[in-house]
Structures are given as C-alpha cells and as structure tokens.
Amino acid sequence: MIHSESRLLVLGIGNAQRGDDAVGIEVARRIAASPPPHTAVRIVFAEASAIMESWRGAQGVVAIDALQSGAPPGTIRRIDAVAESVPADFGGTSTHAFGLGQAVELARALGELPPRLVLFGIEGADFGHGAPLSPPVAGAVREAAARVRRELAEWAAARAAKP
Amino acid sequence: MHEFSLLKDLLRKIDRVRAEQQAGKVVSVTVRLGALAHISASHFREHFDEAVRGTPLSGARLEVIESKDESDPRAQEILLESVEVEDA
Amino acid sequence: MAKTRTIKVDYLARVEGEGALYLKLAGNRVEDVKLKIFEPPRFFEAFMRGRGFAEAPDITARICGICPVAYQMSSVHAMEDALGVKVGGMLRELRRLLYCGEWIESHGLHVYMLHAPDFLGYQDAIRLAKDHPDEVKRGLRLKKIGNELVTLVGGREIHPVNVRVGGFYKAPRKADLLKLKDDLEWARDAAVETARWVNAFKFPEFEQDYEFVSLCHPGEYPFNEGRLVSNRGLDIGAEEYGAHFQEQHVAHSNALHSVRTGGGAYFVGPQARFALNFEKLPAICRDLAKELGLETPCRNPFKSIVVRSIEIVFAFEEALRIVKAYEEPDRPHVEVAPRAGIGHAATEAPRGMLYHRYELDEKGLIVSAKIVPPTSQNQKQIEDDLAKFVPPRAHKKQDELTWECEQAIRNYDPCISCATHFLKLNVERTP
C-alpha cells in the first residue's frame, strides 16, 4: 500500500541473486538514495500478483526490470504501459511466464492499472546465479536512473501546471 | 532437447565476441561443461558439429573441458571459456 | 598461416538453452522424454559452505521467490536437529502459521493464475480475467491475505527475515494477528467456493498408480514435522532419507534424477499429502472433499487443482485456529549454541516435500549442505506420466499436443522461479 504522502512509486523488479536480473533493483536503489518528493521506492520479486499489489493506490508508477529480447546488453527500452500493450514476456528471468508484462496486462483486464505507468526494460546478458551485473548492464544503470528521474520530474511538473 | 537453443545461444555469443574484438575467422572454441550440466561431452560435440555446418564457424575446433566437481557452484552450467581467432 | 589469438570470455560465459521438455515420438510411440530443470539449490549448497549455521535461513530463503518459507523451515529444522534444539509451544504454532501463509500464496497463484486458465481453455490468466474478472479478483485477494500472513510472521514479504534457528527474531503482537481474523474468515469461505468452482472443470481421464511420499504426523496435517511415509510401506525419519532415496545419473545427460532406492519414481506434493493424511484434515475439508465427490487417494494428477484448493481451505482454517489461540511467547526464540553435528529435516513446501541436510563443525560452520527440492523429486514422475499421457494423443496437431503436455506438467506445480524456462516444449516426430 502506498503511503498517502507518496503518490508516486518507483518499482525495482528482479532477483538480486541472478546476475543482470538485479538491474531493476540497482536502479531503484539509486533512486532510493535520494528520492524525489512524494515518491516511494519499492523492490519486488518478479511475480505478477505481487507486482500488482505493490502499486495499488499509486498515482504514477515507474517500474524497472531486466529484459531478454536479444538486443545488445545494456540497451534501455521505455514503454508507456497505459498507452500501449506490453509483451507478455516483458521482464527478467525469474518467473518467466508470470512477470511484469503479465502484471500489466492482467491489471488492464481487471481495470486496475495505475493512472500513469511507465516501464523501463534494460537488456541483460548474464542471468547466472550469483553473478554480478555484467559490464554493459552495470554501465546502463546510471542512465536508466536519470531517465526514471526525468519521468518523475515531468509528472510532478504536469501536476503543478494544473490549476 | 534444448540442445538446439543451447547451441544457438553459444553461436550467438561466439559471434558477439568475434565482433567486439573485430577479429577474423574463429579457429577454436573452448567450452566448460559442469558436472551436472544436463549434457555429456560427446553429445555436446555432436550437436556442435551439427550446428556449425554451413556457417562461418564450420571447421572451427571444439575443446571441451569436463568438470567432475558436483559441488562446484557452477556445476550445472555450460560456460564458454575462450575463443581463438585469426586477426582480420 | 595467419596469426591467432585467444580471447578469454567473461560476462558472456554462461550458455543458456531454453526449452525444458523434449519429447521424441516415433508414430504414436514415445521414444524419449527428457525434462530439464535447473536447480538453483546446487549453487546455494556450495555457497553455504564455510558460513555460520545461523545464516542458513536467510541464505536459503533466497533460493525461491515463491516458496522462501519452505526453504527457511527445512533449514532451521535441520540446524536444530544438528544442534540438539527443540522448538515447541507458541513458536511451533507460529511456524505453522507462517507455512499457512506460504501455502495460500503459492497454491492461490497456481490455482487461479496458472492452472485454471488451462481447464477453461484460456491461454493465460489475462484472457481468463477478461471473461471471469470476479473469480480472478477473488484469487488475487486470497493470495494477498496469504501474503499478509507471511509478512506479519516472517517480517518481510519477499525473503522473510524474521525466521532464525531456535524460533524468530521477534514474535508478532497478538493484536496484530487478531486484526487478520475477519479477512481469514472471508478467505476460508472464498476458498471453499474456489474448490467448488474448480471441481466443476472437466478433467482428462488419467489415473496412475503412484507411490505417494509425504510427511506424516500423528496429530496434524503435515507442515514442519513428521515421519516420511509412502503408500508402499516407507516409514522413516528424515535422517534416513539418504538410505532410501538416491539421485541417479541420466543417460546422455549429466542430470540427476531422484528415485526410491531399489524402486522408481515417486510423487510428492498436495496429492501425496492428501492421500497419506486425509483423516488429519479438519472436518470442513473432509466434508468438502465428500461434497465434491473427490476420492482418496486421488490418482488423477489433473485433479491436483481440486486437492490444492482443499489445502487452501485447510491453510485458512489452520491459520484461524492459530490466530485465535495465539498468546505472545515470553521469548521469541530458544537459545542455540554451536556444536559439531549432522542435521536432517524434511518439511512440506507447497509443491511437496523439501529435504535439507547439513554438517556442522564445532564452531557451527557449515561443512556441507544438501538440498533436494520437490520439483526435482517429481522430475522422474513427470517424465513417466508424460510417456503414458502422450501416446493416445500423439496424432494431435503439434500446438494442441504441446498445450496438453504443458497442462500435464503444470499439474505438478513445478517451481516456476527455480526451474527457469520451464514451460517450453519441443516435440520431435519420426514416422
């Protein structure tokens, strides 16, 4: 449940034990180190119903997860999940058939999507147990965090502009 | 079984290494099979020969290191150790 | 000859294949069936060597995001066995309560999100939700209440941090547990409705003569304690596991299969527990089974969804019993002192029996660890079942056969987070 003061949520998704699957968690930790106003940061295991539960009550959500789409490692992909549908396999390795992509589409089917929802996927290379982030993925963390902050700043600005 | 996708992944990785290093022809490839890697060396070799046929990797030598240590943390894994290339 | 150089490969090292089940058909005959499961516990077994006994519950909780409590429970019981510690009273009840939460979460996820869509002809829970939003919302709410139990007793939802060898770091407040009472009562009734809902599904005719293996306790439906029994006469303590079960190397593969020593495949999980412990279920569950016409033992793995649903009812009923009778213990844990020894434990993870064994040195450091998760114990049984399930369906079109096989595999609730790339199937046909 989101504290009423924190209308915005940054959601780091993944498994800290599985190499590049931890990238969403790393980005979220960076945001947590100095969170923007009214923003909560949470880390959640990539399981659709847990993801849906974690964003309940939030006005705007930025979720970050690892990807395995065949793109070069470290590539960052942004999806506005309210405007466009999300591939079911969007997200890291941990729960495959039932991760972030499924959470978004299940929430859409049930009419439970947050008003704003943007996903950042970062292409991973090595999902081995106990592996550290691979160099190209570690190299993408800073930029991903900056893009998450820009997204949140734009939402805050849009809100302030409203009469 | 999953050998086909396994080999596809391996070939993709070898090609990525080659491209990153701006190297030419791949001469040999060294792979380490964990003690519990779900595939035996001879089986792996058969599938490798099959997978490289008609590709630029055709003719490359395959070195397989078989680990016997079942308690190794990576005992279940197949690792690409090194790639030997000719400079372009 | 051109100059060559050797490039060491680092971050690209791990070669991964997708596709976990391979089926080779010659006409209608199954020539080969191989299931590949990646078992993260192997990594953790090595990772734990040299660490202190007290670290085991935290480390093993990270093996699986769906059943962290099961790994914690087997590890603390095995450590307590090695260290000569016994945990009773309210602390024992709290452990059962924590396990209730995990069964609810895991079974709820499986029944509603993974298994029900199969029976109703939907590709996934999303499409199911479009046509049956109320049922899916009910499933999500059930699961959430399980989640709240785990968070309250376990201290955190993903990797519970409150569990320690000897008990808990902090015991929950009585008032906090009682706040859950209304939700638990709603959920128990909703779970009964769930069982009625799934019992109306159509099940393929597929009865098998299984050797069921589960824990068996004289006074309760098993979570944490009991002897390991089977319907074919097995009756041992966890410390004898190694003498009665073994891991066999599989031809053409270096994979290991769990089998009964001198026997074959065996079946762990809800159906095994139900078959071997039916009379220990509370009346609400036994009556429900009767109302639904569910036979015991239930030998059709497709009906595991009904058994799983009855176990959800049990978990809510048991949670209510514990919550109502709960009194805060004087101390959240018993004292534990390190010593050298070997400890064993088996507990009932949602998907089946989970065995741990540890050897400790005199400082309490882990010398060796062995973890046998339920999915790998069922692996051979899944292959054996598929070898029988496929021939009468071999004439079907590839995508239809694939879908039916996937459904058959889902009967076992294979650990989706442990067994990566699980539900991909390759069928190879020769005339």
XYZ file of C-alpha atoms in Angstrom:
682
model
C 0.000 0.000 0.000
C 1.332 3.422 -0.910
C 1.526 5.996 1.835
C -0.822 8.845 1.017
C 2.110 11.291 1.029
C 3.826 9.274 -1.669
C 1.684 9.386 -4.744
C 4.481 8.211 -6.990
C 6.205 4.870 -6.907
C 9.464 3.564 -8.289
C 9.378 -0.193 -8.521
C 12.591 -2.189 -8.895
C 11.795 -5.688 -10.108
C 14.082 -8.682 -10.171
C 16.166 -11.174 -8.302
C 19.315 -9.850 -6.653
C 20.876 -13.296 -6.876
C 20.682 -13.733 -10.607
C 23.239 -11.594 -12.365
C 21.702 -8.986 -14.638
C 18.228 -9.743 -13.295
C 19.244 -7.424 -10.442
C 19.460 -4.363 -12.695
C 15.931 -3.120 -11.860
C 16.782 -3.372 -8.168
C 20.045 -1.446 -8.701
C 18.262 1.388 -10.491
C 15.611 1.540 -7.742
C 18.316 1.673 -5.077
C 19.882 4.633 -6.831
C 16.572 6.460 -6.755
C 16.061 5.471 -3.098
C 19.388 7.078 -2.169
C 17.792 10.498 -2.824
C 14.163 10.077 -3.772
C 12.246 12.912 -5.449
C 9.339 14.415 -3.432
C 6.229 12.258 -2.858
C 7.997 9.229 -4.268
C 8.212 5.829 -2.608
C 10.683 3.200 -3.768
C 9.952 -0.494 -3.541
C 11.685 -3.658 -4.585
C 9.612 -6.619 -5.596
C 10.180 -10.131 -6.845
C 9.025 -10.591 -10.423
C 5.698 -12.275 -9.786
C 2.670 -10.678 -11.382
C 0.245 -10.637 -8.461
C 2.902 -9.260 -6.092
C 3.710 -6.539 -8.625
C 0.001 -5.640 -8.950
C -0.364 -5.490 -5.184
C 2.704 -3.295 -4.765
C 1.424 -0.459 -6.968
C -2.105 -0.356 -5.565
C -3.032 3.237 -4.675
C -0.168 4.884 -6.556
C -0.957 7.711 -8.968
C 2.118 7.186 -11.070
C 4.461 4.212 -11.285
C 7.829 3.751 -12.939
C 8.817 0.077 -12.991
C 12.287 -1.120 -13.952
C 13.136 -4.706 -14.902
C 15.733 -6.672 -16.851
C 14.952 -7.849 -20.382
C 15.983 -10.782 -22.531
C 14.895 -9.790 -26.007
C 18.083 -10.351 -27.969
C 19.026 -6.655 -28.136
C 22.603 -5.632 -27.240
C 23.173 -5.841 -23.461
C 22.612 -2.544 -21.711
C 20.005 -1.327 -24.221
C 17.252 0.613 -22.429
C 13.698 0.322 -23.650
C 10.821 2.519 -22.471
C 7.156 1.579 -22.687
C 4.226 3.769 -21.718
C 2.126 0.887 -20.407
C -1.084 2.915 -20.171
C -0.930 3.852 -23.835
C 0.382 0.638 -25.343
C 0.122 -3.054 -24.602
C 3.129 -4.842 -23.184
C 4.533 -8.111 -24.478
C 3.712 -10.916 -22.030
C 7.361 -11.891 -21.738
C 8.495 -8.356 -20.892
C 10.706 -8.625 -17.839
C 13.604 -10.601 -16.431
C 14.168 -14.275 -15.957
C 12.824 -15.106 -12.581
C 9.259 -16.090 -13.117
C 9.067 -16.254 -16.853
C 5.527 -16.952 -17.643
C 4.280 -14.679 -14.918
C 6.206 -11.442 -14.534
C 5.917 -7.717 -15.214
C 4.353 -7.982 -18.673
C 1.628 -10.244 -17.308
C 1.073 -7.974 -14.308
C 0.415 -5.008 -16.578
C -1.953 -6.858 -18.872
C -3.785 -8.578 -16.025
C -4.253 -5.213 -14.305
C -5.507 -3.754 -17.596
C -8.008 -6.597 -18.000
C -9.302 -6.008 -14.479
C -9.397 -2.215 -14.839
C -6.751 -1.827 -12.140
C -3.924 -0.074 -13.965
C -2.366 2.895 -12.176
C -3.258 6.220 -13.905
C 0.322 6.538 -15.106
C 2.616 3.579 -15.668
C 5.934 3.630 -17.468
C 8.235 0.637 -17.756
C 11.967 0.713 -18.333
C 13.496 -2.544 -19.504
C 17.243 -2.984 -19.569
C 18.625 -5.762 -21.735
C 20.676 -8.247 -19.725
C 23.450 -10.592 -20.811
C 24.192 -12.968 -17.943
C 21.473 -14.301 -15.636
C 23.718 -16.782 -13.828
C 23.215 -17.467 -10.138
C 25.479 -15.354 -8.001
C 26.874 -13.460 -10.988
C 27.485 -9.697 -10.685
C 25.945 -7.239 -13.162
C 27.750 -7.665 -16.484
C 29.768 -4.592 -17.593
C 27.378 -3.301 -20.291
C 24.407 -3.641 -17.948
C 26.194 -2.039 -14.991
C 27.112 0.749 -17.398
C 23.437 1.383 -18.169
C 22.315 1.807 -14.546
C 23.238 5.499 -14.304
C 21.440 6.455 -17.491
C 18.381 4.399 -16.581
C 18.180 6.081 -13.174
C 18.465 9.502 -14.835
C 15.618 8.648 -17.200
C 13.472 7.458 -14.282
C 14.100 10.778 -12.531
C 13.216 12.745 -15.683
C 9.973 10.809 -15.943
C 9.053 11.591 -12.337
C 10.004 15.258 -12.760
C 7.768 15.557 -15.816
C 4.827 14.103 -13.882
C 5.464 16.493 -10.999
C 5.617 19.423 -13.434
C 2.399 18.369 -15.179
C 0.678 18.143 -11.826
C 1.947 21.564 -10.722
C 0.749 23.096 -14.003
C -2.830 22.029 -13.308
C -4.952 24.792 -11.776
C 16.016 -31.406 -26.330
C 17.078 -27.924 -25.528
C 20.391 -28.539 -27.317
C 19.234 -26.642 -30.358
C 18.576 -23.437 -28.458
C 21.674 -24.039 -26.362
C 23.860 -24.174 -29.444
C 22.090 -21.196 -30.945
C 22.915 -19.208 -27.838
C 26.519 -20.395 -27.939
C 26.940 -19.439 -31.587
C 25.443 -16.037 -30.925
C 27.869 -15.496 -28.060
C 30.860 -16.561 -30.115
C 29.837 -14.187 -32.847
C 29.441 -11.356 -30.387
C 32.964 -11.939 -29.078
C 34.316 -12.016 -32.614
C 32.547 -8.785 -33.499
C 33.616 -6.996 -30.315
C 37.218 -7.962 -30.931
C 36.960 -7.087 -34.621
C 38.551 -10.443 -35.271
C 38.504 -12.606 -38.382
C 37.952 -16.328 -38.577
C 37.243 -18.365 -35.454
C 39.839 -21.139 -35.177
C 38.754 -22.846 -31.983
C 36.267 -22.590 -29.145
C 36.716 -23.817 -25.577
C 33.664 -24.784 -23.558
C 33.491 -25.987 -19.961
C 30.751 -28.461 -19.066
C 29.752 -28.574 -15.407
C 29.491 -31.968 -13.739
C 25.690 -31.684 -13.674
C 25.260 -29.755 -16.903
C 22.477 -31.904 -18.355
C 24.607 -32.864 -21.346
C 27.605 -35.122 -21.921
C 30.716 -34.046 -23.848
C 30.151 -36.398 -26.772
C 26.535 -35.347 -27.050
C 27.547 -31.699 -26.951
C 30.182 -32.280 -29.647
C 27.644 -33.927 -31.964
C 25.303 -31.005 -31.588
C 28.103 -28.500 -32.115
C 29.179 -30.171 -35.357
C 25.587 -30.148 -36.483
C 25.023 -26.515 -35.527
C 28.105 -25.061 -37.230
C 27.623 -26.886 -40.528
C 27.365 -24.348 -43.314
C 28.151 -21.398 -41.034
C 31.367 -19.348 -40.880
C 32.222 -21.397 -37.782
C 32.358 -24.576 -39.825
C 35.773 -26.153 -39.366
C 36.412 -24.495 -36.009
C 37.885 -26.798 -33.408
C 35.866 -27.519 -30.273
C 37.694 -28.069 -26.996
C 35.516 -29.444 -24.222
C 36.688 -29.295 -20.627
C 34.634 -31.631 -18.460
C 34.437 -30.702 -14.806
C 33.863 -33.555 -12.378
C 33.142 -31.477 -9.303
C 29.450 -31.893 -8.493
C 29.677 -29.441 -5.617
C 31.060 -26.606 -7.734
C 28.664 -23.598 -7.662
C 28.526 -23.706 -11.447
C 28.226 -27.495 -11.667
C 25.011 -27.248 -13.680
C 26.263 -24.722 -16.144
C 27.827 -24.693 -19.562
C 30.428 -21.980 -19.868
C 32.105 -20.540 -22.913
C 35.693 -20.211 -21.694
C 37.564 -18.772 -24.637
C 37.543 -18.234 -28.359
C 40.647 -18.455 -30.517
C 40.535 -16.200 -33.568
C 42.677 -15.150 -36.506
C 43.157 -11.429 -36.734
C 41.219 -9.905 -39.546
C 49.397 -19.376 -41.553
C 47.512 -16.471 -40.058
C 48.352 -15.323 -36.574
C 45.767 -16.338 -33.979
C 44.959 -15.105 -30.501
C 42.777 -16.479 -27.739
C 40.081 -14.327 -26.187
C 39.003 -15.161 -22.649
C 35.257 -14.771 -22.358
C 33.922 -13.280 -19.157
C 30.432 -11.827 -18.937
C 29.105 -13.790 -21.898
C 30.293 -17.029 -20.387
C 27.072 -18.714 -19.391
C 25.486 -20.597 -22.247
C 21.761 -20.979 -21.820
C 19.243 -23.020 -23.667
C 15.532 -22.625 -23.496
C 13.031 -25.411 -23.660
C 12.753 -27.805 -20.815
C 10.827 -30.752 -22.055
C 11.892 -32.821 -25.012
C 9.642 -35.468 -26.445
C 10.644 -37.827 -29.210
C 7.831 -39.646 -30.954
C 8.016 -42.466 -33.448
C 4.479 -42.643 -34.751
C 2.384 -42.859 -31.627
C 5.203 -44.328 -29.591
C 7.187 -42.218 -27.146
C 10.858 -42.972 -27.762
C 12.287 -40.482 -25.354
C 11.100 -37.948 -22.851
C 13.531 -35.664 -21.065
C 12.805 -32.890 -18.706
C 15.410 -30.304 -17.912
C 15.200 -28.473 -14.639
C 17.820 -26.068 -13.492
C 18.220 -26.443 -9.779
C 19.427 -23.313 -8.037
C 19.852 -25.186 -4.743
C 23.040 -26.680 -6.202
C 24.525 -23.223 -6.334
C 23.400 -22.446 -2.807
C 24.780 -25.718 -1.427
C 28.239 -24.621 -2.476
C 27.628 -21.020 -1.467
C 26.805 -22.001 2.137
C 29.962 -23.966 2.841
C 32.068 -22.213 5.461
C 29.245 -19.953 6.629
C 27.732 -19.974 10.100
C 24.705 -22.174 10.860
C 22.674 -19.071 11.733
C 22.985 -17.740 8.184
C 21.238 -20.742 6.600
C 17.621 -19.498 6.897
C 18.447 -16.148 5.283
C 20.515 -17.652 2.504
C 18.129 -20.477 1.632
C 15.152 -18.078 1.625
C 16.714 -16.504 -1.446
C 16.569 -19.714 -3.468
C 12.954 -19.176 -4.434
C 10.730 -16.115 -4.526
C 7.579 -18.240 -4.411
C 8.440 -20.588 -1.561
C 11.087 -18.890 0.617
C 9.378 -20.063 3.821
C 9.740 -23.732 2.865
C 13.489 -23.348 2.396
C 13.743 -21.486 5.688
C 11.707 -24.076 7.546
C 13.671 -27.073 6.285
C 16.933 -25.266 7.064
C 16.019 -24.249 10.634
C 14.698 -27.702 11.482
C 17.808 -29.377 10.070
C 20.030 -26.991 12.032
C 18.048 -27.595 15.211
C 18.425 -31.327 14.614
C 22.201 -30.894 14.337
C 22.387 -28.658 17.396
C 20.048 -30.669 19.616
C 17.423 -27.932 19.943
C 13.673 -28.454 20.171
C 11.188 -25.674 19.462
C 7.674 -26.074 20.844
C 4.654 -24.188 22.141
C 3.677 -20.920 20.502
C 6.901 -20.741 18.495
C 5.976 -24.011 16.844
C 2.488 -22.641 16.192
C 3.934 -19.504 14.635
C 5.977 -21.637 12.270
C 2.830 -23.429 11.197
C 1.104 -20.076 10.725
C 3.938 -18.850 8.543
C 3.673 -22.020 6.469
C -0.092 -21.456 6.137
C 0.661 -18.084 4.563
C 3.052 -19.575 2.064
C 0.729 -22.414 1.043
C -2.055 -19.878 0.492
C 0.146 -17.635 -1.634
C 1.671 -20.410 -3.664
C -1.461 -22.523 -4.127
C -3.549 -19.414 -4.806
C -1.157 -18.329 -7.516
C -1.121 -21.776 -9.051
C -4.846 -22.475 -8.935
C -6.019 -19.114 -10.264
C -3.197 -17.764 -12.377
C -1.550 -20.831 -13.845
C -3.841 -23.839 -13.737
C -7.445 -22.612 -14.029
C -6.854 -20.963 -17.439
C -5.841 -24.398 -18.802
C -9.113 -26.024 -17.851
C -11.269 -23.165 -19.079
C -9.485 -23.029 -22.402
C -7.684 -19.734 -21.936
C -4.104 -19.192 -22.908
C -3.333 -17.348 -19.695
C -4.744 -15.550 -16.673
C -5.092 -12.300 -18.612
C -7.600 -13.765 -21.025
C -9.303 -15.542 -18.136
C -9.598 -12.212 -16.320
C -11.391 -10.597 -19.257
C -14.215 -13.133 -19.078
C -14.106 -14.045 -15.379
C -12.934 -10.889 -13.572
C -14.693 -11.736 -10.303
C -13.016 -15.111 -9.945
C -9.597 -13.672 -10.753
C -10.113 -10.850 -8.252
C -11.115 -13.422 -5.651
C -7.915 -15.354 -6.338
C -5.799 -12.237 -6.047
C -7.437 -11.308 -2.767
C -6.894 -14.803 -1.340
C -3.274 -14.661 -2.309
C -2.882 -11.213 -0.792
C -4.156 -12.420 2.583
C -1.598 -15.227 2.482
C 0.973 -12.591 1.701
C -0.090 -10.567 4.737
C 0.343 -13.609 6.976
C 3.850 -14.178 5.654
C 4.734 -10.513 6.081
C 3.367 -10.351 9.620
C 5.055 -13.507 10.901
C 8.039 -13.616 8.568
C 8.856 -9.940 8.846
C 9.034 -9.227 5.134
C 7.167 -10.410 2.110
C 9.764 -11.491 -0.423
C 12.554 -13.030 1.615
C 11.207 -13.251 5.157
C 13.900 -12.100 7.561
C 12.282 -12.844 10.913
C 12.987 -16.588 10.985
C 16.027 -17.830 12.895
C 17.375 -21.113 14.194
C 15.552 -21.594 17.507
C 12.476 -19.537 16.612
C 12.024 -15.931 15.498
C 13.827 -12.645 15.973
C 10.576 -11.026 17.034
C 7.210 -12.570 17.857
C 4.191 -10.872 16.296
C 1.793 -8.966 18.544
C -1.425 -10.730 19.443
C -3.439 -7.643 18.459
C -1.827 -7.577 15.014
C -2.677 -11.214 14.354
C -6.254 -10.754 15.533
C -6.707 -7.941 13.006
C -6.465 -10.596 10.324
C -9.338 -12.646 11.720
C -12.126 -11.160 9.600
C -10.098 -11.442 6.439
C -9.204 -15.046 7.252
C -12.854 -15.922 7.790
C -13.860 -14.334 4.499
C -10.981 -16.112 2.807
C -11.808 -19.540 4.213
C -15.306 -19.269 2.737
C -13.918 -17.910 -0.531
C -11.534 -20.873 -0.604
C -14.481 -23.261 -0.251
C -16.092 -21.502 -3.228
C -12.822 -21.850 -5.105
C -12.822 -25.605 -4.555
C -16.413 -25.857 -5.819
C -15.517 -23.717 -8.839
C -12.517 -25.834 -9.894
C -14.262 -29.123 -9.155
C -16.696 -28.341 -11.965
C -13.883 -28.253 -14.513
C -13.521 -31.124 -16.981
C -10.632 -33.435 -16.183
C -8.922 -35.771 -18.642
C -9.186 -39.449 -17.692
C -5.695 -40.198 -16.475
C -5.320 -42.306 -13.348
C -1.899 -43.601 -12.353
C -0.664 -45.948 -9.690
C 1.674 -43.638 -7.795
C 3.986 -44.095 -4.899
C 2.988 -41.044 -2.859
C 5.561 -39.724 -0.404
C 4.895 -37.116 2.246
C 5.423 -36.282 5.873
C 3.045 -37.868 8.306
C 2.480 -36.612 11.841
C 0.281 -38.407 14.377
C -1.823 -35.375 15.265
C -1.833 -32.889 12.410
C -1.843 -32.328 8.680
C 1.869 -32.021 7.975
C 3.890 -28.843 7.591
C 7.079 -28.966 9.610
C 7.291 -32.312 11.294
C 6.620 -35.985 10.919
C 7.978 -39.198 9.509
C 8.464 -39.747 5.797
C 5.881 -42.266 4.700
C 4.530 -43.705 1.481
C 1.579 -45.824 0.418
C 4.053 -48.619 -0.334
C 5.340 -49.072 3.172
C 8.025 -46.422 3.529
C 8.140 -45.148 7.122
C 11.388 -43.444 8.082
C 12.788 -40.448 9.907
C 14.338 -37.632 7.874
C 17.791 -38.806 8.986
C 17.254 -41.989 6.964
C 16.427 -40.116 3.754
C 19.836 -40.827 2.229
C 19.406 -44.573 2.670
C 16.001 -44.701 0.950
C 16.274 -42.111 -1.790
C 19.016 -41.624 -4.299
C 19.928 -39.427 -7.199
C 20.697 -41.304 -10.399
C 22.628 -40.037 -13.361
C 20.528 -39.931 -16.502
C 21.937 -41.352 -19.741
C 23.150 -38.813 -22.369
C 22.864 -36.129 -19.774
C 24.620 -35.344 -16.559
C 21.347 -34.547 -14.862
C 20.316 -36.269 -11.645
C 17.001 -37.997 -11.031
C 15.618 -38.654 -7.563
C 14.302 -42.189 -7.180
C 13.468 -44.541 -4.347
C 16.425 -46.801 -3.705
C 15.557 -50.112 -5.314
C 12.366 -48.593 -6.733
C 11.389 -45.973 -9.231
C 9.746 -42.617 -9.477
C 7.708 -41.221 -6.615
C 5.268 -38.379 -6.259
C 5.421 -35.575 -3.683
C 3.053 -32.637 -3.238
C -0.593 -31.939 -2.415
C -1.921 -35.241 -3.742
C 0.635 -37.207 -1.715
C -0.195 -35.276 1.455
C -3.908 -35.680 0.812
C -3.573 -39.421 0.194
C -1.497 -40.078 3.289
C -3.032 -37.621 5.755
C -6.677 -37.270 4.771
C -8.061 -38.143 8.187
C -5.984 -35.376 9.799
C -7.689 -32.671 7.791
C -10.239 -30.605 9.712
C -13.902 -31.522 9.250
C -14.525 -28.595 6.889
C -12.030 -30.059 4.405
C -13.134 -33.678 4.762
C -16.768 -32.680 4.317
C -15.877 -30.579 1.307
C -13.999 -33.484 -0.303
C -17.071 -35.632 0.223
C -19.414 -32.990 -1.194
C -17.211 -32.681 -4.268
C -17.032 -36.444 -4.727
C -13.265 -36.375 -4.551
C -11.901 -39.860 -3.998
C -8.955 -40.546 -1.651
C -6.384 -41.199 -2.719
C -6.861 -39.060 -5.789
C -4.809 -40.676 -8.550
C -5.572 -38.260 -11.363
C -2.871 -35.551 -11.414
C -5.204 -33.189 -13.296
C -7.370 -33.113 -10.201
C -4.450 -31.717 -8.229
C -6.163 -28.345 -8.697
C -9.063 -29.594 -6.549
C -6.722 -31.034 -3.919
C -4.717 -27.821 -3.917
C -7.922 -25.848 -3.388
C -8.863 -28.043 -0.432
C -5.417 -27.423 1.002
C -6.058 -23.682 0.704
C -9.201 -24.181 2.806
C -7.100 -26.148 5.290
C -4.455 -23.423 5.446
C -7.059 -20.733 6.222
C -8.821 -22.929 8.804
C -5.494 -23.738 10.452
C -4.422 -20.076 10.375
C -7.688 -19.094 12.071
C -7.211 -21.719 14.765
C -3.680 -20.487 15.482
C -4.567 -16.793 15.359
C -7.476 -17.240 17.784
C -5.432 -19.225 20.315
C -2.242 -17.206 19.984
C -0.539 -15.838 23.080
C 2.677 -13.870 22.774
C 5.543 -16.130 23.892
C 7.843 -14.993 26.724
C 10.798 -15.163 24.400
C 10.768 -15.209 20.606
C 13.384 -17.961 20.381
C 15.212 -20.598 22.354
C 18.963 -20.279 22.872
C 21.134 -22.161 20.440
C 24.817 -22.953 20.967
C 27.092 -24.142 18.168
C 28.487 -27.657 18.189
C 29.646 -30.195 15.648
C 26.990 -32.457 14.210
C 24.857 -33.560 11.302
C 21.233 -32.495 10.981
C 18.415 -33.544 8.659
C 14.925 -32.226 8.097
C 12.076 -32.568 5.682
C 9.167 -30.145 5.615
C 6.210 -29.765 3.262
C 6.740 -26.970 0.759
C 3.529 -26.100 -1.127
C 4.723 -28.189 -4.069
C 5.953 -31.092 -1.963
C 8.500 -32.439 0.445
C 11.743 -30.478 0.716
C 14.758 -32.206 2.262
C 17.803 -30.491 3.798
C 20.916 -31.968 5.376
C 23.789 -30.034 6.961
C 27.076 -30.992 8.521
C 28.494 -28.514 11.035
C 31.924 -28.225 12.625
C 32.461 -27.448 16.314
C 32.226 -23.690 15.654
C 28.878 -24.179 13.961
C 30.263 -23.514 10.466
C 28.658 -25.379 7.573
C 30.923 -28.156 6.288
C 28.455 -29.491 3.737
C 24.882 -28.809 2.667
C 22.427 -30.881 0.692
C 19.082 -29.598 -0.561
C 16.613 -31.735 -2.518
C 13.659 -29.618 -3.682
C 10.245 -31.077 -4.524
C 10.345 -30.282 -8.221
C 13.445 -32.376 -8.749
C 11.940 -35.200 -6.696
C 8.916 -35.211 -9.003
C 11.006 -34.933 -12.141
C 11.094 -38.627 -12.965
C 7.415 -39.000 -12.168
C 6.590 -36.176 -14.586
C 8.584 -37.915 -17.332
C 6.948 -41.276 -16.586
C 3.497 -39.694 -16.682
C 4.154 -37.980 -19.981
C 5.358 -41.233 -21.528
C 1.874 -42.603 -20.796
C -0.093 -39.435 -21.395
C 1.206 -38.755 -24.884
C 0.621 -41.953 -26.967
C -3.207 -41.690 -27.126
C -2.764 -38.025 -28.083
C 0.208 -38.374 -30.405
C -1.943 -37.940 -33.520
C -2.950 -34.445 -32.468
C -1.609 -31.355 -34.110
C 1.671 -30.080 -32.721
C 0.314 -26.984 -30.998
C -2.569 -28.895 -29.466
C -0.276 -31.647 -28.184
C 2.134 -29.080 -26.831
C -0.654 -27.341 -24.966
C -1.891 -30.592 -23.433
C 1.605 -31.564 -22.349
C 2.174 -28.168 -20.788
C -1.038 -28.610 -18.886
C 0.086 -32.062 -17.743
C 3.348 -30.581 -16.474
C 1.535 -27.796 -14.644
C -0.267 -30.473 -12.613
C 2.927 -30.829 -10.620
C 3.239 -27.103 -9.920
C 6.863 -27.149 -10.986
C 8.679 -24.338 -9.280
C 8.456 -21.619 -11.885
C 11.079 -19.443 -10.377
C 13.538 -22.203 -9.577
C 13.070 -24.093 -12.779
C 13.760 -21.381 -15.290
C 12.442 -21.578 -18.839
C 10.134 -24.229 -17.651
C 7.125 -24.479 -19.808
C 8.712 -24.787 -23.176
C 8.210 -27.988 -25.008
C 9.962 -29.476 -28.010
C 8.357 -32.372 -29.827
C 10.331 -34.237 -32.424
C 8.475 -36.677 -34.658
C 9.591 -39.502 -36.852
C 7.076 -41.624 -38.753
